[in-house]
Tab-separated table of C-alpha atoms in Angstrom:
chain	number	residue	atom	x	y	z
A	1	MET	CA	138.260	9.615	94.131
A	2	PRO	CA	135.723	11.377	96.371
A	3	CYS	CA	132.356	9.761	97.031
A	4	PRO	CA	129.891	11.273	94.505
A	5	PHE	CA	127.183	11.459	97.208
A	6	MET	CA	129.184	12.624	100.216
A	7	GLY	CA	131.272	14.900	98.084
A	8	SER	CA	128.262	17.080	97.335
A	9	LEU	CA	127.755	17.853	101.036
A	10	ASN	CA	129.398	20.432	103.236
A	11	GLN	CA	132.475	18.863	104.823
A	12	ALA	CA	131.678	20.145	108.315
A	13	PHE	CA	128.248	18.561	108.012
A	14	VAL	CA	129.813	15.299	106.893
A	15	ARG	CA	132.246	15.278	109.811
A	16	ASN	CA	129.430	15.829	112.326
A	17	TYR	CA	126.789	13.562	110.850
A	18	GLY	CA	128.744	11.049	108.795
A	19	THR	CA	127.844	8.047	110.944
A	20	VAL	CA	124.138	8.819	110.780
A	21	LEU	CA	124.353	9.206	107.020
A	22	MET	CA	126.095	5.840	106.849
A	23	LYS	CA	123.285	4.201	108.765
A	24	GLN	CA	120.548	5.781	106.674
A	25	TYR	CA	122.128	5.484	103.220
A	26	GLY	CA	124.905	2.892	103.547
A	27	ASN	CA	122.862	0.162	101.893
A	28	PHE	CA	122.741	2.226	98.713
A	29	CYS	CA	126.540	2.241	98.382
A	30	PRO	CA	127.968	-0.828	96.533
A	31	ILE	CA	131.029	-0.857	98.829
A	32	ILE	CA	129.444	-0.070	102.212
A	33	SER	CA	126.461	-2.348	101.622
A	34	ARG	CA	128.735	-5.425	101.545
A	35	GLY	CA	129.876	-4.614	105.072
A	36	PHE	CA	126.321	-4.143	106.288
A	37	ARG	CA	125.235	-7.458	104.797
A	38	SER	CA	128.131	-9.566	106.069
A	39	LEU	CA	128.917	-7.951	109.402
A	40	GLY	CA	132.109	-9.973	109.039
A	41	GLN	CA	135.753	-9.236	108.260
A	42	ASP	CA	135.252	-7.560	104.838
A	43	GLU	CA	137.357	-4.447	104.584
A	44	THR	CA	135.718	-1.502	102.961
A	45	LYS	CA	137.762	0.563	100.592
A	46	CYS	CA	135.443	3.544	100.667
A	47	PRO	CA	137.751	6.591	100.437
A	48	PHE	CA	135.161	8.668	102.321
A	49	ILE	CA	135.382	6.491	105.436
A	50	GLN	CA	139.166	6.338	105.340
A	51	LYS	CA	139.551	10.054	104.861
A	52	ASN	CA	137.035	11.246	107.491
A	53	ASN	CA	137.536	8.496	110.085
A	54	ALA	CA	133.750	8.267	110.376
A	55	VAL	CA	134.082	4.579	111.304
A	56	VAL	CA	136.870	2.007	111.620
A	57	ALA	CA	137.640	0.999	108.042
A	58	ASP	CA	138.566	-2.638	108.715
A	59	ALA	CA	135.726	-3.474	111.114
A	60	PRO	CA	132.275	-3.302	109.515
A	61	LYS	CA	130.665	-4.881	112.590
A	62	GLU	CA	132.111	-2.302	114.949
A	63	MET	CA	131.225	0.357	112.415
A	64	THR	CA	127.613	-0.721	112.514
A	65	GLU	CA	127.563	-0.825	116.322
A	66	ASP	CA	129.087	2.638	116.463
A	67	ILE	CA	126.407	3.967	114.134
A	68	VAL	CA	123.671	2.400	116.256
A	69	GLU	CA	125.203	3.835	119.438
A	70	ARG	CA	125.485	7.330	118.006
A	71	ALA	CA	121.960	7.208	116.584
A	72	ARG	CA	120.385	5.941	119.799
A	73	PRO	CA	116.702	7.073	120.056
A	74	TYR	CA	115.951	10.205	122.031
A	75	SER	CA	115.297	9.494	125.731
A	76	TYR	CA	111.756	10.810	126.086
A	77	ASP	CA	111.275	9.402	129.584
A	78	LYS	CA	114.440	11.145	130.778
A	79	PHE	CA	113.166	14.462	129.443
A	80	PHE	CA	109.714	14.008	131.006
A	81	ASN	CA	111.265	13.015	134.324
A	82	GLU	CA	113.369	16.172	134.335
A	83	GLN	CA	110.275	18.304	133.707
A	84	ILE	CA	108.311	16.684	136.538
A	85	SER	CA	111.290	16.828	138.914
A	86	ALA	CA	111.617	20.570	138.301
A	87	LYS	CA	107.919	21.047	139.142
A	88	LYS	CA	108.355	19.099	142.370
A	89	ARG	CA	111.449	21.049	143.383
A	90	ASP	CA	109.665	24.393	143.186
A	91	TYR	CA	106.439	23.007	144.760
A	92	SER	CA	104.341	23.773	141.685
A	93	TYR	CA	103.693	20.071	141.003
A	94	ARG	CA	99.950	19.483	141.149
A	95	VAL	CA	98.664	16.751	143.426
A	96	PHE	CA	95.028	15.849	142.820
A	97	ARG	CA	93.246	15.119	146.063
A	98	LYS	CA	90.906	12.136	146.119
A	99	VAL	CA	87.807	14.019	147.221
A	100	SER	CA	84.286	12.683	146.635
A	101	ARG	CA	81.795	15.436	147.397
A	102	LEU	CA	78.616	14.192	149.068
A	103	ALA	CA	75.189	15.115	147.696
A	104	ALA	CA	72.822	13.564	150.225
A	105	ASP	CA	70.662	15.803	152.437
A	106	GLY	CA	72.607	17.108	155.396
A	107	MET	CA	75.966	16.061	153.925
A	108	TYR	CA	76.858	18.895	151.548
A	109	PRO	CA	79.413	20.620	151.563
A	110	GLN	CA	81.224	17.656	153.080
A	111	ALA	CA	83.220	15.067	151.171
A	112	LEU	CA	85.004	11.755	151.589
A	113	GLU	CA	88.770	12.196	151.284
A	114	GLY	CA	91.544	9.731	150.583
A	115	LEU	CA	91.508	5.968	150.498
A	116	ASP	CA	90.083	5.756	154.016
A	117	ASN	CA	87.094	8.012	153.106
A	118	ARG	CA	87.732	10.472	155.912
A	119	ARG	CA	85.017	13.138	156.248
A	120	VAL	CA	86.175	16.705	155.428
A	121	THR	CA	84.507	20.054	154.735
A	122	VAL	CA	85.129	21.411	151.235
A	123	TRP	CA	85.945	25.147	151.005
A	124	CYS	CA	87.275	25.546	147.477
A	125	ALA	CA	84.675	24.028	145.127
A	126	ASN	CA	83.242	26.218	142.356
A	127	ASP	CA	79.828	24.598	142.733
A	128	TYR	CA	79.129	27.864	144.514
A	129	LEU	CA	75.443	27.397	145.370
A	130	GLY	CA	75.292	23.607	145.524
A	131	ALA	CA	73.156	23.404	142.385
A	132	SER	CA	74.776	20.090	141.430
A	133	ARG	CA	72.939	18.341	144.263
A	134	HIS	CA	69.646	20.257	144.148
A	135	PRO	CA	66.726	17.819	143.785
A	136	ALA	CA	65.292	19.640	140.746
A	137	VAL	CA	68.626	19.483	138.917
A	138	GLN	CA	69.224	15.853	139.828
A	139	ASP	CA	65.708	14.818	138.807
A	140	ALA	CA	66.058	16.544	135.436
A	141	ALA	CA	69.361	14.778	134.735
A	142	VAL	CA	68.055	11.347	135.774
A	143	SER	CA	64.911	11.783	133.698
A	144	ALA	CA	66.991	12.722	130.641
A	145	ILE	CA	69.152	9.601	131.044
A	146	LYS	CA	66.085	7.383	131.157
A	147	SER	CA	64.577	9.062	128.093
A	148	TYR	CA	67.627	9.720	125.918
A	149	GLY	CA	70.591	7.798	127.366
A	150	THR	CA	73.920	9.035	128.681
A	151	GLY	CA	75.691	10.193	125.515
A	152	ALA	CA	75.115	12.754	122.768
A	153	GLY	CA	76.035	10.333	119.977
A	154	GLY	CA	78.267	12.681	118.020
A	155	THR	CA	79.045	16.261	117.100
A	156	ARG	CA	76.262	18.795	116.671
A	157	ASN	CA	76.483	18.188	112.930
A	158	ILE	CA	76.296	14.389	113.209
A	159	ALA	CA	73.501	13.089	115.460
A	160	GLY	CA	74.465	15.287	118.435
A	161	ASN	CA	71.913	18.086	118.039
A	162	SER	CA	68.620	17.671	119.885
A	163	GLN	CA	65.578	19.728	120.836
A	164	MET	CA	67.052	19.953	124.339
A	165	THR	CA	70.305	21.387	122.961
A	166	GLU	CA	68.524	24.237	121.260
A	167	LYS	CA	66.203	24.742	124.230
A	168	LEU	CA	69.226	25.255	126.496
A	169	GLU	CA	70.785	27.739	124.060
A	170	SER	CA	67.515	29.628	123.907
A	171	GLU	CA	67.362	29.767	127.721
A	172	ILE	CA	70.937	31.089	127.910
A	173	ALA	CA	70.197	33.771	125.303
A	174	LYS	CA	67.103	34.789	127.272
A	175	LEU	CA	69.101	34.926	130.527
A	176	HIS	CA	71.647	37.329	129.028
A	177	LYS	CA	69.128	39.256	126.900
A	178	LYS	CA	70.924	38.371	123.685
A	179	PRO	CA	69.490	37.189	120.357
A	180	ALA	CA	71.504	33.947	120.300
A	181	ALA	CA	73.755	31.640	122.285
A	182	LEU	CA	76.050	28.695	121.564
A	183	ILE	CA	77.116	25.950	123.982
A	184	PHE	CA	80.537	24.255	124.084
A	185	SER	CA	82.090	21.296	125.892
A	186	SER	CA	83.682	23.688	128.429
A	187	CYS	CA	84.146	27.400	128.915
A	188	PHE	CA	87.865	26.988	128.228
A	189	VAL	CA	86.867	25.740	124.778
A	190	ALA	CA	84.229	28.480	124.425
A	191	ASN	CA	86.769	31.236	125.119
A	192	ASP	CA	89.569	29.657	123.103
A	193	ALA	CA	87.421	28.799	120.077
A	194	THR	CA	85.546	32.111	119.961
A	195	LEU	CA	88.528	34.413	120.403
A	196	SER	CA	90.846	32.475	118.102
A	197	THR	CA	88.185	32.368	115.389
A	198	LEU	CA	87.047	35.984	115.554
A	199	ALA	CA	90.511	37.526	115.889
A	200	LYS	CA	91.732	35.373	113.001
A	201	ILE	CA	88.935	36.059	110.507
A	202	LEU	CA	88.373	39.769	111.220
A	203	PRO	CA	90.744	41.508	108.766
A	204	GLY	CA	93.610	43.180	110.596
A	205	CYS	CA	91.979	42.618	113.998
A	206	ILE	CA	93.834	43.926	117.071
A	207	VAL	CA	93.150	42.396	120.499
A	208	TYR	CA	93.322	44.316	123.788
A	209	SER	CA	93.575	41.874	126.685
A	210	ASP	CA	93.378	42.445	130.437
A	211	ALA	CA	96.592	41.396	132.220
A	212	GLY	CA	94.576	39.257	134.639
A	213	ASN	CA	92.708	37.259	132.008
A	214	HIS	CA	92.170	33.527	132.371
A	215	ALA	CA	94.416	31.060	130.526
A	216	SER	CA	91.564	30.136	128.160
A	217	MET	CA	91.325	33.679	126.806
A	218	ILE	CA	95.103	34.009	126.580
A	219	GLN	CA	95.244	30.747	124.629
A	220	GLY	CA	92.509	31.854	122.242
A	221	ILE	CA	94.303	35.131	121.531
A	222	ARG	CA	97.598	33.301	120.957
A	223	ASN	CA	95.971	30.803	118.621
A	224	SER	CA	94.533	33.622	116.512
A	225	ARG	CA	98.048	35.049	115.942
A	226	ALA	CA	96.454	38.492	115.868
A	227	PRO	CA	98.477	41.445	117.176
A	228	LYS	CA	97.663	42.126	120.824
A	229	HIS	CA	98.148	44.715	123.524
A	230	ILE	CA	97.895	43.941	127.245
A	231	PHE	CA	96.432	46.568	129.556
A	232	ARG	CA	96.880	46.609	133.320
A	233	HIS	CA	94.341	44.583	135.266
A	234	ASN	CA	90.990	46.413	135.562
A	235	ASP	CA	92.633	49.686	134.485
A	236	PRO	CA	90.333	51.706	132.161
A	237	LYS	CA	92.865	54.538	131.910
A	238	HIS	CA	95.516	52.229	130.493
A	239	LEU	CA	92.981	50.652	128.144
A	240	ARG	CA	92.082	54.088	126.788
A	241	GLU	CA	95.738	54.953	126.367
A	242	LEU	CA	96.348	51.862	124.238
A	243	LEU	CA	93.157	52.195	122.196
A	244	SER	CA	93.876	55.852	121.457
A	245	GLN	CA	96.960	54.719	119.552
A	246	SER	CA	95.062	52.204	117.415
A	247	PRO	CA	94.304	52.910	113.749
A	248	GLU	CA	90.758	53.948	112.909
A	249	GLY	CA	88.482	51.614	111.019
A	250	VAL	CA	90.369	48.471	112.093
A	251	PRO	CA	88.464	45.665	113.879
A	252	LYS	CA	89.311	45.494	117.585
A	253	LEU	CA	88.416	43.163	120.460
A	254	VAL	CA	88.595	44.215	124.124
A	255	VAL	CA	88.752	41.102	126.309
A	256	PHE	CA	88.309	40.968	130.093
A	257	GLU	CA	86.556	39.245	133.024
A	258	THR	CA	83.976	40.621	135.432
A	259	VAL	CA	84.898	38.596	138.553
A	260	HIS	CA	88.536	37.588	138.752
A	261	SER	CA	88.777	33.973	139.846
A	262	MET	CA	91.875	34.266	142.044
A	263	SER	CA	91.616	37.744	143.588
A	264	GLY	CA	87.843	38.217	143.785
A	265	ALA	CA	88.161	41.654	142.162
A	266	ILE	CA	85.259	42.947	140.050
A	267	CYS	CA	85.981	45.029	136.964
A	268	PRO	CA	84.660	48.562	136.254
A	269	LEU	CA	82.344	47.058	133.640
A	270	GLU	CA	80.520	50.117	132.327
A	271	GLU	CA	83.624	52.282	132.034
A	272	MET	CA	85.598	49.618	130.191
A	273	CYS	CA	82.740	48.903	127.780
A	274	ASN	CA	82.242	52.612	127.101
A	275	ILE	CA	85.931	53.104	126.300
A	276	ALA	CA	85.970	50.056	124.018
A	277	HIS	CA	82.921	51.247	122.074
A	278	GLU	CA	84.279	54.781	121.842
A	279	TYR	CA	87.146	53.383	119.781
A	280	GLY	CA	84.979	51.025	117.724
A	281	ALA	CA	85.896	47.803	119.513
A	282	LEU	CA	83.761	44.776	120.348
A	283	THR	CA	83.700	43.720	124.007
A	284	PHE	CA	84.263	40.084	124.967
A	285	VAL	CA	83.367	39.715	128.649
A	286	ASP	CA	83.940	36.533	130.654
A	287	GLU	CA	81.255	36.140	133.353
A	288	VAL	CA	82.302	32.619	134.361
A	289	HIS	CA	82.624	33.367	138.094
A	290	ALA	CA	79.546	35.619	138.121
A	291	VAL	CA	76.752	33.730	136.345
A	292	GLY	CA	74.271	32.272	138.795
A	293	LEU	CA	75.655	34.452	141.599
A	294	TYR	CA	74.845	38.065	140.705
A	295	GLY	CA	71.824	39.842	139.267
A	296	LYS	CA	68.118	39.309	139.823
A	297	HIS	CA	68.074	36.223	137.590
A	298	GLY	CA	71.677	35.151	138.068
A	299	ALA	CA	72.926	36.510	134.728
A	300	GLY	CA	76.045	38.016	136.323
A	301	ILE	CA	77.599	41.409	136.954
A	302	GLY	CA	76.176	42.780	133.712
A	303	GLU	CA	72.628	42.158	134.948
A	304	GLU	CA	73.358	43.297	138.496
A	305	ARG	CA	74.564	46.658	137.191
A	306	GLY	CA	72.016	46.920	134.376
A	307	LYS	CA	74.728	46.946	131.713
A	308	GLU	CA	74.066	43.725	129.759
A	309	HIS	CA	73.470	45.753	126.600
A	310	LYS	CA	77.035	47.082	126.712
A	311	ILE	CA	78.500	43.566	126.472
A	312	ASP	CA	78.821	42.445	122.840
A	313	ILE	CA	79.896	38.871	123.575
A	314	VAL	CA	79.415	37.275	126.981
A	315	SER	CA	80.945	33.933	127.891
A	316	GLY	CA	79.821	31.808	130.799
A	317	THR	CA	80.004	28.342	132.257
A	318	LEU	CA	77.542	25.620	133.156
A	319	GLY	CA	80.159	24.012	135.419
A	320	LYS	CA	80.308	26.366	138.396
A	321	ALA	CA	77.226	28.008	139.934
A	322	PHE	CA	74.975	26.054	137.563
A	323	GLY	CA	76.462	22.801	138.882
A	324	ASN	CA	76.970	20.887	135.627
A	325	VAL	CA	79.626	21.009	132.891
A	326	GLY	CA	80.097	22.981	129.683
A	327	GLY	CA	80.488	26.562	128.540
A	328	TYR	CA	78.778	29.035	126.256
A	329	ILE	CA	78.813	32.387	124.519
A	330	ALA	CA	75.885	34.723	123.846
A	331	GLY	CA	75.715	37.659	121.447
A	332	SER	CA	74.200	38.800	118.167
A	333	SER	CA	72.688	36.190	115.865
A	334	LEU	CA	75.198	36.830	113.071
A	335	LEU	CA	78.206	36.726	115.393
A	336	VAL	CA	77.103	33.498	117.058
A	337	ASP	CA	76.333	31.907	113.691
A	338	THR	CA	79.793	32.884	112.448
A	339	VAL	CA	81.445	31.143	115.393
A	340	ARG	CA	79.143	28.142	114.963
A	341	SER	CA	80.140	27.858	111.312
A	342	LEU	CA	83.891	28.500	111.551
A	343	ALA	CA	85.241	27.535	114.988
A	344	PRO	CA	87.001	24.113	114.913
A	345	GLY	CA	86.695	23.858	118.711
A	346	PHE	CA	82.938	23.808	118.285
A	347	ILE	CA	82.556	21.944	115.003
A	348	PHE	CA	84.718	18.913	115.763
A	349	THR	CA	83.714	18.245	119.384
A	350	THR	CA	81.112	15.778	120.625
A	351	ALA	CA	77.996	17.597	121.827
A	352	LEU	CA	77.006	17.815	125.483
A	353	PRO	CA	75.086	14.700	126.627
A	354	PRO	CA	71.370	14.704	127.545
A	355	PRO	CA	71.751	14.612	131.365
A	356	VAL	CA	74.050	17.666	131.246
A	357	LEU	CA	71.681	19.548	128.957
A	358	ALA	CA	68.678	18.774	131.171
A	359	GLY	CA	70.541	19.458	134.416
A	360	SER	CA	71.903	22.775	133.110
A	361	LEU	CA	68.494	23.893	131.901
A	362	ALA	CA	66.955	23.078	135.297
A	363	ALA	CA	69.779	24.881	137.143
A	364	ILE	CA	69.465	28.077	135.083
A	365	ARG	CA	65.724	28.183	135.714
A	366	LEU	CA	66.211	27.409	139.393
A	367	LEU	CA	68.699	30.219	139.947
A	368	ALA	CA	66.551	32.675	137.990
A	369	SER	CA	63.654	32.016	140.397
A	370	GLU	CA	62.822	33.314	143.854
A	371	GLU	CA	64.570	30.299	145.331
A	372	GLY	CA	67.699	31.282	143.446
A	373	ARG	CA	67.519	34.770	144.931
A	374	SER	CA	67.181	33.245	148.388
A	375	LEU	CA	70.269	31.091	147.793
A	376	ARG	CA	72.243	34.136	146.640
A	377	ALA	CA	71.240	36.127	149.737
A	378	ARG	CA	72.315	33.292	152.015
A	379	HIS	CA	75.528	32.916	150.029
A	380	GLN	CA	76.492	36.566	150.447
A	381	ALA	CA	75.734	36.434	154.184
A	382	ILE	CA	78.047	33.448	154.677
A	383	VAL	CA	80.786	35.141	152.622
A	384	ARG	CA	80.538	38.235	154.840
A	385	TYR	CA	80.734	36.061	157.944
A	386	LEU	CA	83.941	34.389	156.749
A	387	LYS	CA	85.567	37.707	155.792
A	388	LEU	CA	84.692	39.279	159.137
A	389	SER	CA	85.835	36.186	161.038
A	390	LEU	CA	89.223	36.313	159.308
A	391	LEU	CA	89.477	40.014	160.111
A	392	VAL	CA	88.645	39.564	163.794
A	393	ALA	CA	91.091	36.666	164.096
A	394	GLY	CA	93.838	38.811	162.565
A	395	LEU	CA	94.339	36.340	159.740
A	396	PRO	CA	95.470	37.790	156.399
A	397	GLN	CA	93.052	38.182	153.515
A	398	MET	CA	93.304	39.947	150.194
A	399	PRO	CA	90.745	42.705	149.561
A	400	SER	CA	87.807	41.179	147.688
A	401	VAL	CA	84.384	42.599	146.913
A	402	SER	CA	83.064	39.288	145.586
A	403	HIS	CA	82.314	35.822	146.955
A	404	ILE	CA	85.941	34.693	146.513
A	405	VAL	CA	88.034	35.007	149.690
A	406	PRO	CA	91.807	34.730	149.076
A	407	VAL	CA	94.168	34.231	152.040
A	408	PRO	CA	97.732	35.096	150.956
A	409	ILE	CA	100.601	32.835	152.067
A	410	ALA	CA	103.760	33.672	150.140
A	411	GLY	CA	105.859	30.744	148.993
A	412	ALA	CA	104.724	27.572	147.261
A	413	GLN	CA	106.135	25.367	150.024
A	414	ALA	CA	104.505	27.414	152.809
A	415	VAL	CA	101.045	27.478	151.253
A	416	ALA	CA	101.219	23.739	150.535
A	417	ARG	CA	102.133	23.033	154.173
A	418	VAL	CA	99.235	25.100	155.504
A	419	ALA	CA	96.804	23.382	153.128
A	420	GLU	CA	98.061	20.008	154.367
A	421	SER	CA	97.695	21.105	158.002
A	422	LEU	CA	94.110	22.163	157.330
A	423	MET	CA	93.317	18.843	155.666
A	424	ARG	CA	94.527	16.984	158.748
A	425	ARG	CA	92.047	19.080	160.731
A	426	GLY	CA	89.158	18.195	158.418
A	427	HIS	CA	89.140	21.243	156.102
A	428	TYR	CA	89.912	20.940	152.396
A	429	VAL	CA	91.138	24.035	150.547
A	430	GLN	CA	93.528	23.836	147.627
A	431	ALA	CA	96.856	25.665	147.653
A	432	ILE	CA	97.101	28.038	144.681
A	433	ASN	CA	100.551	28.630	143.198
A	434	HIS	CA	102.416	29.204	139.934
A	435	PRO	CA	101.382	29.168	137.096
A	436	THR	CA	97.841	29.989	138.276
A	437	VAL	CA	99.227	32.984	140.169
A	438	ALA	CA	102.611	34.691	140.041
A	439	ARG	CA	105.459	33.357	142.169
A	440	GLY	CA	105.352	35.089	145.543
A	441	ALA	CA	101.573	35.608	145.249
A	442	GLU	CA	100.591	32.120	146.458
A	443	ARG	CA	97.352	31.836	148.407
A	444	LEU	CA	94.524	29.715	149.740
A	445	ARG	CA	91.313	30.448	147.839
A	446	PHE	CA	88.128	30.041	149.882
A	447	ALA	CA	84.708	29.889	148.245
A	448	PRO	CA	82.114	29.517	151.021
A	449	GLY	CA	78.563	28.741	149.948
A	450	PRO	CA	75.028	28.931	151.312
A	451	HIS	CA	75.323	25.420	152.751
A	452	HIS	CA	78.284	26.290	154.948
A	453	THR	CA	77.287	27.269	158.474
A	454	PRO	CA	78.714	29.716	161.040
A	455	ASP	CA	79.847	26.735	163.119
A	456	MET	CA	81.794	25.388	160.137
A	457	ILE	CA	83.468	28.760	159.678
A	458	ASP	CA	84.306	28.998	163.386
A	459	SER	CA	85.955	25.578	163.151
A	460	LEU	CA	87.831	26.673	160.012
A	461	ILE	CA	89.164	29.812	161.709
A	462	THR	CA	90.463	27.773	164.636
A	463	ALA	CA	92.104	25.330	162.236
A	464	LEU	CA	93.697	28.196	160.274
A	465	ILE	CA	95.182	29.747	163.414
A	466	GLU	CA	96.609	26.383	164.481
A	467	SER	CA	97.970	25.709	160.973
A	468	PHE	CA	99.686	29.102	160.817
A	469	HIS	CA	101.309	28.491	164.198
A	470	GLU	CA	102.248	24.922	163.291
A	471	ASN	CA	104.102	26.136	160.214
A	472	ASN	CA	105.696	29.187	161.911
A	473	ILE	CA	103.771	31.715	159.838
A	474	ASN	CA	103.259	34.982	161.695
A	475	PHE	CA	100.038	36.965	161.628
A	476	ASN	CA	98.384	39.673	163.704
A	477	GLN	CA	96.197	37.571	166.006
A	478	PHE	CA	93.363	39.583	167.592
A	479	LEU	CA	91.581	36.715	169.354
A	480	VAL	CA	93.181	34.158	171.646
A	481	ASN	CA	90.908	31.290	172.702
A	482	GLY	CA	87.856	33.348	171.750
A	483	THR	CA	88.900	36.319	173.890
A	484	CYS	CA	89.951	39.716	172.551
A	485	ARG	CA	93.623	40.361	173.314
A	486	GLU	CA	92.929	44.103	173.835
A	487	CYS	CA	89.936	44.123	176.183
A	488	SER	CA	89.892	40.491	177.430
A	489	MET	CA	86.195	40.236	176.507
A	490	GLU	CA	84.678	37.267	174.728
A	491	TYR	CA	83.746	38.090	171.161
A	492	LYS	CA	81.712	36.301	168.523
A	493	VAL	CA	80.832	37.440	165.036
A	494	GLU	CA	77.116	37.261	164.340
A	495	VAL	CA	75.556	36.175	161.057
A	496	PRO	CA	71.924	36.944	160.187
A	497	TYR	CA	71.204	33.340	159.186
A	498	GLU	CA	71.714	30.672	161.830
A	499	GLU	CA	70.009	27.658	160.244
A	500	PRO	CA	71.499	25.756	157.310
A	501	TYR	CA	69.692	26.395	154.042
A	502	LYS	CA	66.801	24.031	153.437
A	503	TYR	CA	65.400	23.330	149.999
A	504	PRO	CA	61.680	24.168	149.673
A	505	MET	CA	59.317	21.305	149.005
A	506	ILE	CA	59.113	20.469	145.305
A	507	ALA	CA	55.807	19.329	143.899
A	508	ALA	CA	55.861	15.931	142.251
């Protein structure tokens, strides 16, 4: 007589999973349960077991052991080890350097590296203007800690909203000439939460995304599950081609960055905004690597080109040129209020703490001032000096019109070796590889700032030449020991600023 329970199942399923079923449901069977209880010599007469040979009929103990063996828990550690091993094999495994950047006068942009606290010069930090160690920013943060403590106390809805929070949002809105702004725990969260929320709630929304967009924007678009089209990086013609095929009257978002973080390219902002608006789309423009660095008040490429009004939603960060942590969006009052009311990434996150709010507010005001303009001028001069020094030395560099200076070194292993060689010579720059950039497009990404000096750059160039030679990487070397290979004359690149930047005196 067939088992009334097993008999109702597909026989192939029973053959494959019979032992697991025995383990899970055996205790409910009056025959099998005796074997489970005794683990002795009781013979089971279950016709199902005898017929399907799921277990040995006359050995309940062995039957139980076989079930346990076959139902052994999944080996999570084995799986994780395989994933990490694969990353290490293709040199995309990320190793976090122990680097403590120094903030004392005369120390920045140096850092203490490793367990022995060896002094190195940092070339890859996104604290582009050194605002994190500016006395005005530090004093504001310390004062806020003494007055309000170190933590926000909760989400914006529960004890985390303060006068300082709203003052910072007002300052950001003023900077970007928008009616409203909203701050987040990071700009990754700002981009993800805003795009996922808007593209999800706008009925039938279609997203048009630049191929070079940051992972945060890509994640937000994915999370919205809205249909999307990807246009070639900074290609207005392709954007127009895609938009021309879109249905009329349907909500659309065009999403792109002004300054690309890994190539240093700057988008054709006005043309892309004009095309988007021509087809009834909203523009979402990421100015993360531009705020603080471009424009009279440091509002970014939009301000520098006088096109802020063409940007519907601007996102930015407090964690790069402004030297703190956090992100934000700015736009119309209704749009910002919609995100504030509906975005889980905003609603359910602890608010930014008082020292960050105060430090960010001080940094925005600093970089909007005459001192900020002086820092930006010095910054651009140092960037030009590095680019020209690389050119004269014959070292490779990708074309960049911004402050980001990429040096291409194809191959994850090769770029990692050069970065290690540079570190041994006292220069810290992080190797950039997949998935940040495509395989074969690996590079070193330099971000010189106003506190770097010509002497530091000269030392870096020498170290780069030695590191290339050490790792058998060929390049077109123009200078050998400071002498031009063509005319045998000594050559030195000049920079208009010779003295390191000094902070002006700040009144007590």
